[in-house]
Coordinates of C-alpha atoms in Angstrom, one line a residue:
X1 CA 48.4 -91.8 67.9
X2 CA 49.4 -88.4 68.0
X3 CA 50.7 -88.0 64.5
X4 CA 47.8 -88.4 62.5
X5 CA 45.9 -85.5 64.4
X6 CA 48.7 -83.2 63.9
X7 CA 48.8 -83.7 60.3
X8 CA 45.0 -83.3 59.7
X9 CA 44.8 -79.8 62.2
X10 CA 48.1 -78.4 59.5
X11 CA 45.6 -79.9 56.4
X12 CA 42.8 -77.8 57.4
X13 CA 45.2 -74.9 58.4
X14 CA 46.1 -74.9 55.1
X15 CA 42.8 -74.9 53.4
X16 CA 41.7 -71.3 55.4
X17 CA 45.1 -69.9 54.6
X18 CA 44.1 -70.5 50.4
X19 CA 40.5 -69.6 51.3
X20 CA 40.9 -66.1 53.0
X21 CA 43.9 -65.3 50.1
X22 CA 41.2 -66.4 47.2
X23 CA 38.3 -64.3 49.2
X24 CA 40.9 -61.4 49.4
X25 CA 41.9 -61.6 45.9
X26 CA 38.2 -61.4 45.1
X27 CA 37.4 -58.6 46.5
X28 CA 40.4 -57.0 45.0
X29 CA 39.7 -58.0 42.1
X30 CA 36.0 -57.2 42.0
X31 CA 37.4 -53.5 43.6
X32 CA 38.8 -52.4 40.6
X33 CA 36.1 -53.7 38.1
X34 CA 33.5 -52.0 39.9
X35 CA 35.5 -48.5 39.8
X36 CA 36.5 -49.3 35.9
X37 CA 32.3 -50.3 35.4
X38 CA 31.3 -46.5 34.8
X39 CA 33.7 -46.3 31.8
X40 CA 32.8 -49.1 30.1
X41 CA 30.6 -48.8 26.9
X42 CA 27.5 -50.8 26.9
X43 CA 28.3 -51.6 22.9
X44 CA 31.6 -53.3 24.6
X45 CA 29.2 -56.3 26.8
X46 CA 28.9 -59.4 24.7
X47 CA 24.9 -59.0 25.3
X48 CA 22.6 -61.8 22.8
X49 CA 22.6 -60.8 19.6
X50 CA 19.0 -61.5 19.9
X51 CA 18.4 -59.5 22.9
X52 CA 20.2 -56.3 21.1
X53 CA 18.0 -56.6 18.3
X54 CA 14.9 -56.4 20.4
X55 CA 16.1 -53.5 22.2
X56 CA 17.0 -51.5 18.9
X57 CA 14.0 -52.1 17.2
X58 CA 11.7 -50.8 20.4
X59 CA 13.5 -47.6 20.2
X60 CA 13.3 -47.0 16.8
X61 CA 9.9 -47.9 16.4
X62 CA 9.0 -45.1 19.7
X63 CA 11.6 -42.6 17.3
X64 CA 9.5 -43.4 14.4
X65 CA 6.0 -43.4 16.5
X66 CA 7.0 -40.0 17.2
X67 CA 8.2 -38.4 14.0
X68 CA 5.0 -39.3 12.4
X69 CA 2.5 -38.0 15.3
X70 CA 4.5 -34.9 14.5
X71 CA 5.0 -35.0 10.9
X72 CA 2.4 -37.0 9.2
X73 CA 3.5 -36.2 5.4
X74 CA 6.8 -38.3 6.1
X75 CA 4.8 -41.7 6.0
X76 CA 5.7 -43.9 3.8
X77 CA 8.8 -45.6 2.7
X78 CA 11.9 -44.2 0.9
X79 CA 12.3 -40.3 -0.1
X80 CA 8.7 -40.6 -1.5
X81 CA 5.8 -39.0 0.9
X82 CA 2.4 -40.8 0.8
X83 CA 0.9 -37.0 0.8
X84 CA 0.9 -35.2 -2.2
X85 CA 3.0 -32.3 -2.8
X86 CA 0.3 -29.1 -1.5
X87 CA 0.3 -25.7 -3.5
X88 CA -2.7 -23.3 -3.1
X89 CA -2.1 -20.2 -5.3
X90 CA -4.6 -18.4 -3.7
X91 CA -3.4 -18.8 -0.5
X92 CA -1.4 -15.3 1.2
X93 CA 2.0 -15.1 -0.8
X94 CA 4.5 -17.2 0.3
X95 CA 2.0 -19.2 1.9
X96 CA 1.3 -21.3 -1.1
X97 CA 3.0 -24.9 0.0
X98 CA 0.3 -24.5 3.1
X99 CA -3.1 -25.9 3.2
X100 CA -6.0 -23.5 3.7
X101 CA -6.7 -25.1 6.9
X102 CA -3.8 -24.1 9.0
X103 CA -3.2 -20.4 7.3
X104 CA -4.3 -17.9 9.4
X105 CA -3.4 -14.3 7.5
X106 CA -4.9 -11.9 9.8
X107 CA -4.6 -10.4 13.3
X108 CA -5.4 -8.1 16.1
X109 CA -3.8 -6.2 19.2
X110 CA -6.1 -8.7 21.7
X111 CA -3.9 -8.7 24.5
X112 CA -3.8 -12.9 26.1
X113 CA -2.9 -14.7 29.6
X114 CA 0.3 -16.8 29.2
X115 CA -1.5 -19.7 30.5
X116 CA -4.7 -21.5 30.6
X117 CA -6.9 -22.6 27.2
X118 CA -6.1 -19.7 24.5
X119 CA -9.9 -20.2 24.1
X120 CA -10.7 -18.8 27.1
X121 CA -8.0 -16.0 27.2
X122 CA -10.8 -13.2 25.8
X123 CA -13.9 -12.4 27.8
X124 CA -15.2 -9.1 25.3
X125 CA -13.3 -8.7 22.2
X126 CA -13.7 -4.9 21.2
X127 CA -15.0 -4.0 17.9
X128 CA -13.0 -0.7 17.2
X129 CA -9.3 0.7 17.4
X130 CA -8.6 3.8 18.5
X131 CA -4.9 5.0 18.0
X132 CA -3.2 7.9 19.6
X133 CA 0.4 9.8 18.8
X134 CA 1.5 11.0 22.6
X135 CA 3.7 12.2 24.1
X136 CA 4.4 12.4 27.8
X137 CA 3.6 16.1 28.1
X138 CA -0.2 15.5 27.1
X139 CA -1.2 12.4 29.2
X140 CA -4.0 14.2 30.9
X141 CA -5.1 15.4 27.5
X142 CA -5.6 11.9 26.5
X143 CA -6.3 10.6 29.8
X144 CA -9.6 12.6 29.2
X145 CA -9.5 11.1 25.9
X146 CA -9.4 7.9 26.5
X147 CA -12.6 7.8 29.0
X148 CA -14.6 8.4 26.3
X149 CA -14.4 5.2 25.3
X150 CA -15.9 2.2 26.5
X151 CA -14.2 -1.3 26.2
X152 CA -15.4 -2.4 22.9
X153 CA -12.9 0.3 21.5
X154 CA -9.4 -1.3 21.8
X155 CA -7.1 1.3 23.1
X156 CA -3.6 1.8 21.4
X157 CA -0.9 4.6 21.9
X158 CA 2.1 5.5 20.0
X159 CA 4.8 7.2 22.0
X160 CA 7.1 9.4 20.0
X161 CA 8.9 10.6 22.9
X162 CA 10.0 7.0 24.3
X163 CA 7.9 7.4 27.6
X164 CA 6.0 4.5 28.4
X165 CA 5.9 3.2 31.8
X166 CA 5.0 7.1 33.1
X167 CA 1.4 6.3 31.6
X168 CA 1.1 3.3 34.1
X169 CA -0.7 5.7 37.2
X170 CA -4.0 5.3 34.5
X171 CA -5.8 2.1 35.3
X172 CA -7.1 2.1 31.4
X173 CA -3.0 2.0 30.5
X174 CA -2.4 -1.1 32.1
X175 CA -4.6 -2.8 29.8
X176 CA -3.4 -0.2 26.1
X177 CA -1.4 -1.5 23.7
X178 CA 2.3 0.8 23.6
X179 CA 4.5 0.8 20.6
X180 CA 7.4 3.4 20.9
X181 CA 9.6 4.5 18.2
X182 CA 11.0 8.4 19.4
X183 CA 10.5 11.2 17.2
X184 CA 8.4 9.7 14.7
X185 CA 4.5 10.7 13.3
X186 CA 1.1 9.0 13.1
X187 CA 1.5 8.4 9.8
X188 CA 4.8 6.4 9.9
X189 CA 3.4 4.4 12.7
X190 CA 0.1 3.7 10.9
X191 CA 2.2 2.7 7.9
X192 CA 4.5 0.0 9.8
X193 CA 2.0 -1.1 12.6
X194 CA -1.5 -0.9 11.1
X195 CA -1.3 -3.3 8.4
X196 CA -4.9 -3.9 7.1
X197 CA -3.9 -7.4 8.2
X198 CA -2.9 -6.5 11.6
X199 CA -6.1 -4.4 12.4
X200 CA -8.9 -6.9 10.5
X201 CA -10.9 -7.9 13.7
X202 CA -11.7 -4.2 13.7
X203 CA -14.8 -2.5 12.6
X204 CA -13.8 0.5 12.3
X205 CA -9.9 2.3 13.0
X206 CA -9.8 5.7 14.8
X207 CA -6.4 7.3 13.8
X208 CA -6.0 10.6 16.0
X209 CA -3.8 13.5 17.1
X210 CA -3.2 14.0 20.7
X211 CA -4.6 17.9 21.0
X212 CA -8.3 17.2 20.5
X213 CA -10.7 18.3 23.6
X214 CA -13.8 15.4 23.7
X215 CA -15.9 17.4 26.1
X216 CA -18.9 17.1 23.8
X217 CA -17.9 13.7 22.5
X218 CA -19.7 10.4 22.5
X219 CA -18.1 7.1 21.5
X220 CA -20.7 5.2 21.1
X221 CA -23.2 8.0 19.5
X222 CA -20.2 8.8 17.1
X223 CA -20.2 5.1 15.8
X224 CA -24.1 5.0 15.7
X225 CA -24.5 8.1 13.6
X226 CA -21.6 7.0 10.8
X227 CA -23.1 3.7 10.5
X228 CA -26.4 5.4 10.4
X229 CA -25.6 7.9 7.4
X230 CA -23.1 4.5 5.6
X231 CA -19.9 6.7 5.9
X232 CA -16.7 4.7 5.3
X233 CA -14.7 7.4 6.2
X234 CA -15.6 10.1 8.8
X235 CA -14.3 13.0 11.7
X236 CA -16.4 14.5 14.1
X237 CA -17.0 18.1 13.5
X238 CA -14.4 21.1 14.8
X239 CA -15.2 23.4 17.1
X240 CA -15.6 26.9 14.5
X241 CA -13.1 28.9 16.9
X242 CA -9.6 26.6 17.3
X243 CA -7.9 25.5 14.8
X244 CA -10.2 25.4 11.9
X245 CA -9.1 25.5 8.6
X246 CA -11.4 24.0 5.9
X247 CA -15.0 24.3 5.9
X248 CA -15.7 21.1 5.5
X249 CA -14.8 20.6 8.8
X250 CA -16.3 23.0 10.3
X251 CA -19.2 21.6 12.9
X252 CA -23.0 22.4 12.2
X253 CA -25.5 22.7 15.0
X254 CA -28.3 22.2 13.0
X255 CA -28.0 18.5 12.0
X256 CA -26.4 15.2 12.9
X257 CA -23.8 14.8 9.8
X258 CA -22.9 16.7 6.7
X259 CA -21.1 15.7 3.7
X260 CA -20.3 18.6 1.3
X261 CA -19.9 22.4 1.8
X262 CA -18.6 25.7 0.1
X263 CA -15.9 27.3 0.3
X264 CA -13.9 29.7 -1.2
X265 CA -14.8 31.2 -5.0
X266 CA -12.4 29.1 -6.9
X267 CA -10.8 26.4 -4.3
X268 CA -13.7 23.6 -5.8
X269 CA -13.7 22.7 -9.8
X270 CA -16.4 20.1 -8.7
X271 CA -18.9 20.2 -6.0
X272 CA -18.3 16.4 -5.6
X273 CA -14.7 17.0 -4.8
X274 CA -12.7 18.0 -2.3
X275 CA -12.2 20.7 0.1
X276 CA -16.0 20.7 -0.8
X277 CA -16.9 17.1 -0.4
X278 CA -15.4 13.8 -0.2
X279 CA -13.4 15.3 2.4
X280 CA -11.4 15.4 5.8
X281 CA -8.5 16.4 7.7
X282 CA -5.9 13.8 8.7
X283 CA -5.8 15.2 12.4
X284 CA -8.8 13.0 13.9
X285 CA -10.1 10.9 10.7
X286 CA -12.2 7.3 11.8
X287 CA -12.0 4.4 8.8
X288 CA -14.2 1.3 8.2
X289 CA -12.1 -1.8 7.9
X290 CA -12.8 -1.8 3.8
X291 CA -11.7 1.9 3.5
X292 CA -8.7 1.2 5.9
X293 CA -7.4 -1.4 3.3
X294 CA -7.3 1.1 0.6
X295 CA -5.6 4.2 2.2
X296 CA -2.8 1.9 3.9
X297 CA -2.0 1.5 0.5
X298 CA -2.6 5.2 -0.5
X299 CA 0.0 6.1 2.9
X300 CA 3.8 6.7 0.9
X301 CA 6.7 4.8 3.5
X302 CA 9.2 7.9 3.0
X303 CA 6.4 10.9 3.7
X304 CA 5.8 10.8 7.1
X305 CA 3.9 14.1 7.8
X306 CA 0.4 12.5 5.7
X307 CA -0.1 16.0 4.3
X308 CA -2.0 15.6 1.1
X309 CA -3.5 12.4 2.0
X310 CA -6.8 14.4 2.8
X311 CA -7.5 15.1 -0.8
X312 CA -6.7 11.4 -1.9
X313 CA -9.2 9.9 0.3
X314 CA -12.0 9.6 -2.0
X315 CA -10.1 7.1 -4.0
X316 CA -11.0 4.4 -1.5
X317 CA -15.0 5.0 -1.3
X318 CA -17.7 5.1 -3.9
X319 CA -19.6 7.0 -4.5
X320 CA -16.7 9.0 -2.4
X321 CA -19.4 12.1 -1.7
X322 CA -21.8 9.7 -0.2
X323 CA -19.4 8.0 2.3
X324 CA -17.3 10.4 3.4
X325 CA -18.7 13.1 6.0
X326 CA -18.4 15.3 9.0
X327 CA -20.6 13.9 12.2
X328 CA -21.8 17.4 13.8
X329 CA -23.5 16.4 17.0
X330 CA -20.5 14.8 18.2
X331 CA -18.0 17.4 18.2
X332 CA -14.5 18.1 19.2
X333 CA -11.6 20.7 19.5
X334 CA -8.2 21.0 18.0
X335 CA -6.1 22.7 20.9
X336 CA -3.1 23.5 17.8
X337 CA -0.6 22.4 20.5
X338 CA 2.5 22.0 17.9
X339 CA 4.6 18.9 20.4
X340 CA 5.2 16.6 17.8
X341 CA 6.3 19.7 16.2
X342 CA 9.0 20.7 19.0
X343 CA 10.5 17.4 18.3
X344 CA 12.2 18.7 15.3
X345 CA 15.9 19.6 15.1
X346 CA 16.4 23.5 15.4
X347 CA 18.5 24.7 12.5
X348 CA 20.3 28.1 11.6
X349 CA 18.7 29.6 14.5
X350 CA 15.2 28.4 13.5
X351 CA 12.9 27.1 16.4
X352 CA 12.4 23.5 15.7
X353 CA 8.7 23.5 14.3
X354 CA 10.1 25.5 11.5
X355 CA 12.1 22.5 9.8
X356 CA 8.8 20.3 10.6
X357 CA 6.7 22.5 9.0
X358 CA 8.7 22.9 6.1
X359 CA 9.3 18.9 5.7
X360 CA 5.0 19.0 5.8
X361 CA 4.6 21.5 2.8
X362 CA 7.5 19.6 0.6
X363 CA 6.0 16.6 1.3
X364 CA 2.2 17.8 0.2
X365 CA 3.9 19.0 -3.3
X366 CA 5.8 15.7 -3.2
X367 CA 2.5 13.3 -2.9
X368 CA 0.8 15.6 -5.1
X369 CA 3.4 15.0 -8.0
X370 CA 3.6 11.2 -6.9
X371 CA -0.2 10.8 -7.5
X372 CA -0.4 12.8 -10.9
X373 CA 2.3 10.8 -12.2
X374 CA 0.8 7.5 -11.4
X375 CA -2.5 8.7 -12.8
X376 CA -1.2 9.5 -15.7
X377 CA 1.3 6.3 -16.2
X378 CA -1.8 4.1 -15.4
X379 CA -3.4 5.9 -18.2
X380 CA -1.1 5.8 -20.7
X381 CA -0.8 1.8 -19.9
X382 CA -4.0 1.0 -20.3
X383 CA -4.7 3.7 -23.4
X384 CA -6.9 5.9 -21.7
X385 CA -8.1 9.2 -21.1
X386 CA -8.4 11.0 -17.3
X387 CA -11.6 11.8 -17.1

């Protein structure tokens, strides 16, 4: 009786022998294809072909989905768009293959927040720019300057010495355009950063020296009076007793605004023309956005000094004699301090104002000869006579 219970206890010994080895194996086995799992490329797993097939066309058609939102004129099947090719030939060169719609070819020295709706980014957009040459040495100069303008004139300085963030202790800075480029002139800035373009949100474009005292100057009564007597291009009279050196110039205290004079017996071959009209200097001269677009064109890249540009001015306005003038009741002073000047490179003992002045006069003969010779080449073209 004994026998059969002793066989049937090794029996079932037996069977939890096999099924702890088989459970062991298992996990062994299931050890090392978890570890190996990572490794394993998805394109390797027998998956339905059906079930593949779904999966692929879902992201292809969120790929596709996408492409289109972004670029619309690739609708369609094949290498052919659905759009038609665009050209606008009067659309800005090199702008032709845009539409109209999305061309935006001018600008402005607004300054904008980082964030938020663009929108919203401007609460007053000034009407006028007013442009300064500094240097560090005459920040209280233009500090006094500056307050005479109220924010719809958009302030922007040019810093030939490379000293910008000294100008920070005036609130107004903080909220001035800078552009610095050392040891360069108004005129070379004016050429490379005031691009009729660049400056078109502006009425009009003040383009000054940094020596001028604005005691008895009025922003806002300057802008009233040139748009009162229609002049495109204008300066506000000079003080008789600093720094005067054409007539023109020279300040009247009998009238708002005058726009012709006389001078010396011989320096005028036309009343109309300059020194005697159609005239001023190129230390504190104010342009209307039209006129602007003309003498940034009239402003040679290589003569950096502007001398001679005075005379040429009246090419830009007509009639020139009518919209070019001196305003007299808003008056200022040319101190004649030569900074810009001391900037030069001294030379065979020479202070360094000498070379600078020198560069001026060559350049005045140089513009002179550039203009005769286009006169007379556009002339010659076109078979006819300089009258």
């Amino acid at each position: 009786m004994g026998t059969p219970y002793r066989s049937g206890a090794f029996k079932r010994s037996n069977d939890s022998t096999r099924l702890v080895i088989t459970t062991i194996m298992g996990m062994v086995f299931g050890y090392f294809v978890g570890i190996s799992f990572p490794s394993v490329s998805l394109t390797k797993i027998n998956l339905p072909s059906s079930l593949i097939s779904t999966l692929d066309y879902a992201f292809k058609d969120d790929h596709r989905r996408a492409i289109e939102r972004t670029f619309p004129e690739n609708l369609g099947s094949g290498s052919t768009p659905l759009t038609p090719k665009i050209y606008v030939p009067s659309n800005p060169r090199g702008a032709e293959s845009l539409p109209p719609g999305i061309v935006v070819s001018e600008s402005d020295f607004y300054l904008r927040r980082l964030w938020g709706e663009p929108s919203e980014d401007l609460t007053k957009k000034p009407k006028y720019l007013v442009t300064f040459t500094v240097g560090l040495d005459q920040k209280y100069n233009i500090d006094a300057a500056v307050k005479k303008f109220s924010e719809d004139f958009q302030i922007l300085l040019f810093h030939y010495d490379g000293r910008t963030t000294e100008w920070d202790q005036f609130e107004w800075s903080k909220r001035a355009v800078h552009i610095s480029v050392k040891k360069q002139t108004k005129w070379w800035y004016a050429k490379r950063f005031l691009h009729p373009d660049v400056v078109a949100a502006y009425d009009y474009i003040f383009i000054w020296d940094e020596d001028l005292g604005v005691e008895h100057f009025n922003a806002e009564k300057y802008m009233q009076l040139v748009k009162k007597h229609g002049l495109d291009i204008s300066q506000p009279g000079l003080e008789p007793n600093n720094g005067l050196t054409w007539q023109m110039t020279k300040r009247r205290g009998d009238r708002e605004v005058h726009k012709d004079t006389e001078e010396k017996p011989g320096w005028c071959s036309d009343p109309h023309l300059p020194p005697c009209a159609a005239f001023v200097e190129i230390m504190a001269p104010v342009f209307s956005r039209e006129a602007w677009r003309c003498v940034w064109h009239l402003i040679q890249n290589d003569l950096v000094h502007g001398w001679g540009l005075d005379f040429a001015l009246r090419r830009c306005v007509e009639p020139a004699h009518e919209k070019i003038g001196v305003v007299d009741s808003q008056w200022i002073v040319h101190q004649v301090i030569p900074s810009l000047g001391n900037q030069g490179q001294p030379e065979n003992g020479k202070a360094p104002w000498v070379g600078v002045r020198e560069r001026c006069r060559n350049e005045w003969a140089m513009f002179q000869d550039r203009l005769s010779n286009a006169d007379k080449a556009y002339f010659a073209q076109h078979g006819k006579t300089r009258v």
